Amino acid sequence: MNASKPEPTDVSPENARNLLVDLVSIPSPSGEERQAAERLVEFFTANGREAWIDEVGNVRAPADDAVLLTSHVDTVPGEIPVEVRAADADDLEAEVAREEGEDVLWGRGSVDATGPLAAMAVAAVRTGVSFVGVVGEETNSRGARHLAVDREEPDAVVNGEPSGATGITLGYRGFLAGTYVATSESGHTSRPEPNAIQHAVDWWTAVEDAFADDEYHPVFERVTAKPVDVDGGSSEDGLSVETTLDVQLRVPPSLTAEAVRETAEAELEIGTVSWAEPIPPVMESPRTEVARAFRAAIRQQDADPRLLRKTGTSDMNIYAGSWDCPMVTYGPGNSDLDHAPNERLSLAEFDCAVSVLETVAADLSGDTQ
Amino acid sequence: MTECVECGADVALHDDLEVGEIVDCTTCGAELEVVDTAPPVLERAPELEEDWGE
């Protein structure tokens, strides 16, 4: 949907911070985003913008599609008491704050990614550009997957994740998840024949060896193979040994998820693997118009821009797989605190990120600031 | 025309230069970022860093 451009509406710095604190205060683990989504809709409608919750739970606020600002509404689980504390020496050492005494907001999602989400909502209202808050990013990216097929391609995308207020993320590795299952006949453990558990271990060892790489090779350019869950032992009737092994592989831009899957399957001798729908890797050029606009906006804040490529995966991978427009990922916060029990965000950094996003959106939509 | 901050060679610039744009030094191959346009000022463009997570 490419709606006409609404009039930009001023949002005071105080109201911007209030939106952030409200959203962090509302628990929104994946699958339970509704209340936070309603708070976002309320924010947009109170500022004269059309907004609604779509059939999968995404918050949609279409407007000027010169750029789409989008981040995720959901967080990982975990209750961290929400409060604003004065920054101390630990915050400086953790590179959360620049000065002791500045306000730091503690709470689940403050970094990943409610900070980027709130900053984008404020910037979208102030500049009249499009906004979507998506659901399910921390599980199966169902909100982004729905958006990518349900919406017209915008001219540019800014995906919201913590890059730090001076960081611009251009790349992510892809993602491939699979479940290995094997069954063997039960027998006395003194017998030499391998059982299903050993088959699983053998397969996974072979897969890790197949992707073993020089440790001096950048992690972003390697395949990282990781077992994430395992279950095994005698079946209920005692007649067999069963094993289930869940695995994840991160895919560098030099490979396709299909090539990684084929390599893993080539090591399979016994058992079967079922694979989930893969997420392709993404690596954007630093020379796009949106990357240029970010560098200029960050320099306006008297800071030096940083260009990042991340070893994880985000909804930007989904958008890059569906849309050809230029895109980057951006948002306030130190990603070392993603999912951490001490997740917290400097409010000064939040204000800075709002200003950067506002400058970028105005630049890309043809307005100058 | 302005100087490459890496090798000192002249770098030809087009008329509608924008702040944030990346241009190449055709002499040494350095990637240079335009940090001002009036007059043009170039700095070495930031290099790509690796980071964890999302």
XYZ file of C-alpha atoms in Angstrom:
423
model
C 0.000 0.000 0.000
C 1.401 3.367 -0.961
C -0.669 5.932 0.927
C -0.353 9.665 0.337
C 2.047 11.495 2.569
C 0.433 12.764 5.778
C 1.448 16.036 7.337
C 4.466 15.585 9.593
C 3.409 15.917 13.224
C 5.597 17.099 16.035
C 6.221 14.700 18.906
C 7.931 16.220 21.918
C 11.107 14.550 23.249
C 9.179 13.857 26.457
C 6.390 12.055 24.596
C 8.957 10.111 22.588
C 10.554 8.833 25.788
C 7.114 8.142 27.294
C 6.273 5.915 24.322
C 9.536 4.016 24.821
C 8.989 3.522 28.563
C 5.352 2.454 27.998
C 6.329 -0.119 25.381
C 9.158 -1.533 27.486
C 6.758 -1.713 30.466
C 4.273 -3.862 28.514
C 5.468 -7.504 28.408
C 5.490 -8.584 24.754
C 7.149 -11.989 24.337
C 6.552 -13.576 20.932
C 2.888 -14.533 20.591
C 1.780 -12.031 23.227
C 2.347 -8.757 21.392
C -1.276 -7.547 21.301
C -1.167 -5.022 24.159
C 2.050 -3.443 22.949
C 0.636 -3.325 19.417
C -2.444 -1.501 20.705
C -0.220 1.071 22.444
C 1.528 1.705 19.120
C -1.785 2.107 17.271
C -2.899 4.557 19.961
C 0.318 6.556 19.476
C -0.180 6.835 15.707
C -3.889 7.680 15.818
C -3.325 10.266 18.585
C -0.890 11.949 16.201
C -3.283 12.005 13.245
C -2.004 8.891 11.507
C -4.066 5.989 10.229
C -2.943 2.744 11.894
C -4.356 -0.703 12.529
C -3.406 -4.221 13.578
C -3.401 -6.612 10.618
C -4.468 -10.272 10.465
C -1.191 -11.613 11.891
C -0.832 -8.915 14.560
C 1.501 -6.446 12.818
C 0.959 -2.721 13.409
C 0.514 -1.075 10.008
C 0.842 2.703 9.534
C 1.322 3.290 5.779
C 2.209 6.739 4.511
C 5.088 8.014 2.356
C 6.881 4.941 1.003
C 10.101 6.829 0.225
C 11.256 4.743 3.174
C 9.591 2.115 5.341
C 10.677 2.120 8.985
C 9.994 -1.281 10.515
C 11.038 -3.076 13.676
C 9.693 -5.913 15.786
C 7.159 -5.624 18.592
C 8.039 -8.904 20.295
C 10.855 -9.598 22.737
C 12.361 -12.746 24.155
C 10.843 -13.804 27.513
C 12.277 -12.566 30.783
C 11.153 -10.020 33.325
C 13.566 -7.212 34.093
C 12.084 -4.577 36.436
C 11.468 -1.437 34.379
C 13.123 1.622 35.853
C 15.270 4.589 34.892
C 18.587 4.631 36.753
C 21.491 7.054 36.733
C 24.410 5.648 34.736
C 27.351 4.421 36.811
C 30.863 3.184 36.080
C 29.526 -0.219 34.931
C 27.393 1.479 32.282
C 30.423 3.360 30.980
C 32.536 0.204 30.889
C 29.747 -1.690 29.079
C 29.531 1.197 26.586
C 25.877 1.733 27.488
C 26.363 5.366 28.530
C 28.889 8.115 27.840
C 28.669 9.943 31.170
C 27.921 8.927 34.721
C 24.540 10.212 35.851
C 22.767 10.103 32.485
C 19.408 8.317 32.380
C 19.470 4.607 31.540
C 16.250 2.645 31.008
C 16.351 -0.936 32.284
C 13.831 -3.469 30.987
C 13.316 -6.454 28.674
C 13.303 -5.237 25.078
C 14.878 -1.862 25.798
C 17.663 -2.869 23.382
C 16.169 -5.760 21.353
C 14.238 -4.152 19.863
C 11.720 -1.900 21.609
C 14.227 0.955 21.605
C 14.589 0.850 17.802
C 10.801 0.274 17.474
C 9.844 3.345 19.524
C 12.494 5.495 17.835
C 11.103 4.529 14.425
C 7.500 5.213 15.450
C 8.448 8.727 16.583
C 10.523 9.427 13.459
C 7.709 8.123 11.202
C 5.176 10.481 12.788
C 7.551 13.441 12.672
C 8.346 12.948 8.974
C 5.228 11.295 7.521
C 6.908 8.107 6.291
C 5.580 4.548 6.483
C 5.912 2.366 9.568
C 5.251 -1.269 10.456
C 5.750 -3.003 13.800
C 6.041 -6.737 13.101
C 5.412 -9.713 15.363
C 7.248 -12.975 15.896
C 10.793 -11.920 14.987
C 12.287 -13.812 17.913
C 10.705 -17.097 16.805
C 9.736 -17.618 13.150
C 9.572 -14.072 11.720
C 5.914 -14.646 10.893
C 5.177 -10.904 10.915
C 7.963 -10.063 8.467
C 7.115 -13.038 6.236
C 3.512 -11.864 6.032
C 4.543 -8.267 5.370
C 6.935 -9.244 2.577
C 4.135 -10.863 0.546
C 1.220 -8.677 1.632
C 2.679 -5.259 0.967
C 4.002 -3.349 -2.032
C 7.751 -2.882 -2.117
C 8.744 0.501 -0.657
C 11.534 2.654 -2.139
C 13.831 1.785 0.782
C 13.674 -0.118 4.074
C 15.183 0.618 7.465
C 14.873 -2.444 9.676
C 15.035 -1.840 13.410
C 17.594 -3.718 15.506
C 20.290 -2.425 17.866
C 23.308 -1.279 15.870
C 24.106 1.573 18.252
C 23.128 5.139 17.366
C 26.241 5.504 15.180
C 26.182 2.030 13.582
C 24.678 1.017 10.233
C 24.181 -2.720 9.736
C 24.554 -3.803 6.102
C 24.697 -7.577 6.355
C 23.452 -10.663 8.180
C 24.149 -14.329 7.730
C 21.297 -16.571 6.647
C 19.710 -19.263 8.784
C 18.925 -22.922 8.295
C 17.294 -25.054 11.001
C 16.801 -28.799 10.872
C 15.734 -31.760 12.995
C 17.629 -35.048 12.774
C 15.761 -38.219 13.761
C 17.152 -41.752 14.034
C 15.914 -45.036 15.474
C 17.863 -48.227 16.157
C 16.884 -51.594 17.619
C 17.476 -51.840 21.329
C 20.138 -54.213 22.487
C 22.523 -54.780 25.344
C 24.885 -51.849 25.750
C 27.847 -54.240 25.732
C 27.241 -54.879 22.007
C 29.518 -52.939 19.616
C 26.914 -51.838 17.032
C 26.212 -48.086 17.231
C 22.762 -47.049 18.426
C 20.642 -44.078 17.329
C 22.363 -41.710 19.726
C 25.748 -42.590 18.243
C 24.353 -42.157 14.724
C 23.258 -38.629 15.651
C 26.657 -37.824 17.173
C 28.464 -39.262 14.141
C 26.379 -37.229 11.699
C 26.784 -34.002 13.598
C 30.534 -34.493 14.047
C 30.830 -35.019 10.285
C 28.785 -31.891 9.599
C 30.972 -29.796 11.917
C 34.081 -31.174 10.223
C 32.647 -30.400 6.775
C 32.232 -26.759 7.763
C 35.436 -26.457 9.807
C 37.279 -23.315 8.790
C 40.438 -21.407 9.536
C 39.870 -19.553 12.814
C 41.427 -16.450 11.251
C 38.673 -16.443 8.629
C 36.033 -13.863 9.680
C 33.075 -15.511 11.414
C 30.678 -13.662 9.092
C 32.195 -15.505 6.134
C 31.981 -18.966 7.702
C 29.186 -21.473 8.289
C 28.517 -21.811 12.020
C 26.947 -25.168 12.895
C 25.261 -25.384 16.287
C 23.246 -28.147 17.970
C 20.466 -26.496 19.991
C 18.461 -29.368 21.493
C 18.831 -33.118 21.871
C 16.579 -35.900 23.139
C 17.435 -39.576 23.122
C 17.117 -42.923 24.840
C 14.941 -46.019 24.954
C 11.478 -45.815 23.419
C 8.437 -46.226 25.674
C 8.006 -49.868 24.712
C 11.712 -50.534 25.272
C 12.173 -52.077 21.826
C 14.235 -49.322 20.233
C 16.591 -46.421 20.862
C 15.452 -43.069 19.481
C 17.260 -39.765 19.023
C 16.077 -36.317 17.996
C 18.663 -33.587 17.425
C 17.726 -29.983 16.576
C 20.428 -28.057 14.741
C 20.976 -24.577 13.372
C 23.401 -23.424 10.687
C 24.293 -19.812 9.910
C 24.854 -19.204 6.200
C 27.400 -16.628 4.890
C 26.520 -14.536 1.806
C 29.040 -16.521 -0.252
C 26.799 -19.601 0.032
C 23.117 -20.368 -0.383
C 21.082 -22.112 2.293
C 20.481 -24.870 -0.255
C 24.221 -25.467 -0.704
C 24.687 -25.663 3.065
C 21.792 -28.098 3.355
C 23.252 -30.302 0.600
C 26.623 -30.401 2.363
C 24.973 -31.411 5.642
C 22.844 -34.062 3.943
C 25.887 -35.489 2.140
C 27.256 -36.509 5.559
C 24.041 -38.370 6.416
C 24.424 -42.161 6.517
C 21.689 -43.215 8.941
C 18.628 -41.248 10.031
C 16.640 -38.478 8.393
C 16.664 -34.678 8.592
C 13.688 -32.393 8.090
C 14.508 -28.783 7.354
C 12.510 -25.647 8.140
C 12.108 -22.957 5.492
C 15.552 -21.329 5.215
C 16.281 -17.616 5.599
C 18.737 -16.358 2.953
C 21.826 -14.293 3.863
C 21.928 -10.582 2.993
C 24.795 -8.180 2.278
C 23.861 -4.673 1.155
C 26.213 -2.194 -0.515
C 27.454 0.781 1.542
C 26.887 2.922 -1.581
C 23.086 2.868 -1.628
C 21.081 6.035 -1.111
C 19.792 4.859 2.264
C 23.316 4.025 3.516
C 24.518 7.420 2.301
C 21.668 9.182 4.108
C 22.575 7.416 7.365
C 26.248 8.389 7.148
C 25.268 12.016 6.586
C 22.715 11.955 9.430
C 25.138 10.391 11.908
C 27.782 12.995 11.021
C 25.172 15.695 11.729
C 25.224 14.362 15.307
C 29.001 15.031 15.418
C 29.694 11.303 15.393
C 31.632 8.977 13.087
C 29.436 6.388 11.342
C 30.320 2.679 11.638
C 29.446 0.029 9.063
C 28.547 -3.379 10.487
C 27.936 -6.911 9.324
C 26.366 -9.174 11.912
C 26.878 -12.884 12.415
C 23.218 -13.407 13.366
C 20.033 -13.147 11.312
C 17.201 -10.593 11.310
C 14.004 -9.684 9.510
C 16.137 -7.728 7.000
C 17.053 -11.137 5.537
C 13.342 -11.749 4.864
C 12.829 -8.354 3.210
C 15.961 -8.714 1.064
C 14.680 -12.080 -0.123
C 11.432 -10.505 -1.354
C 12.221 -6.901 -2.233
C 14.920 -5.395 -4.465
C 14.965 -1.963 -2.815
C 18.017 -0.804 -0.817
C 17.919 -1.437 2.906
C 19.913 -1.192 6.117
C 19.314 -2.091 9.753
C 19.608 0.559 12.429
C 18.617 1.270 16.009
C 19.884 2.463 19.387
C 21.388 0.046 21.883
C 24.374 -2.186 22.482
C 23.604 -5.586 20.934
C 25.856 -7.277 23.504
C 22.808 -6.832 25.755
C 20.385 -8.623 23.391
C 18.419 -11.172 25.473
C 20.630 -10.437 28.506
C 19.411 -10.160 32.123
C 20.924 -6.661 32.369
C 19.349 -5.290 29.154
C 19.307 -1.493 29.287
C 19.397 1.551 27.019
C 20.723 5.080 27.455
C 17.909 7.565 26.903
C 20.401 10.042 25.421
C 21.315 7.391 22.845
C 17.603 6.844 22.176
C 17.131 10.600 21.555
C 20.148 10.599 19.219
C 18.798 7.631 17.233
C 15.419 9.349 16.853
C 17.188 12.407 15.422
C 19.221 10.262 13.009
C 16.126 8.399 11.813
C 14.224 11.645 11.422
C 17.030 13.166 9.321
C 17.277 10.042 7.158
C 13.504 9.863 6.583
C 13.346 13.559 5.685
C 16.325 13.188 3.350
C 14.903 10.153 1.538
C 11.425 11.671 1.241
C 12.836 14.824 -0.339
C 12.555 17.145 2.641
C 15.651 18.732 4.087
C 16.292 19.322 7.751
C 38.753 18.230 -7.849
C 40.195 17.551 -4.424
C 43.013 15.502 -2.938
C 42.866 11.880 -1.860
C 43.539 11.736 1.895
C 45.414 8.467 1.404
C 47.818 9.139 -1.497
C 47.449 12.858 -2.240
C 46.411 12.305 -5.874
C 43.698 14.464 -7.416
C 40.209 12.961 -7.187
C 37.674 14.087 -9.793
C 34.242 14.800 -8.321
C 30.904 15.175 -10.083
C 28.763 18.315 -9.753
C 25.852 17.026 -7.668
C 27.983 15.614 -4.875
C 26.138 14.712 -1.659
C 27.386 14.384 1.907
C 27.744 10.712 2.820
C 28.493 9.619 -0.743
C 31.422 7.240 -1.301
C 33.841 7.938 -4.157
C 36.942 6.060 -5.306
C 40.482 7.318 -5.708
C 41.406 6.080 -9.168
C 45.115 6.280 -8.273
C 45.346 4.222 -5.049
C 41.864 2.650 -4.994
C 40.934 4.060 -1.572
C 37.221 4.403 -0.793
C 36.577 7.980 0.312
C 33.505 9.477 1.941
C 32.277 12.986 1.171
C 31.888 14.718 4.552
C 31.292 18.221 3.163
C 30.420 19.612 -0.257
C 31.158 23.333 -0.070
C 34.036 23.017 -0.518
C 34.340 19.243 -0.981
C 36.031 17.444 1.917
C 36.908 13.754 1.759
C 37.747 11.286 4.527
C 38.588 7.619 4.329
C 35.246 5.764 4.246
C 34.490 3.609 7.313
C 35.529 -0.025 7.001
C 33.117 -2.879 7.534
C 33.265 -4.248 11.100
C 32.004 -7.612 12.325
C 29.525 -7.765 15.204
C 27.492 -10.457 16.954
C 23.789 -11.023 17.224
C 20.909 -9.352 15.470
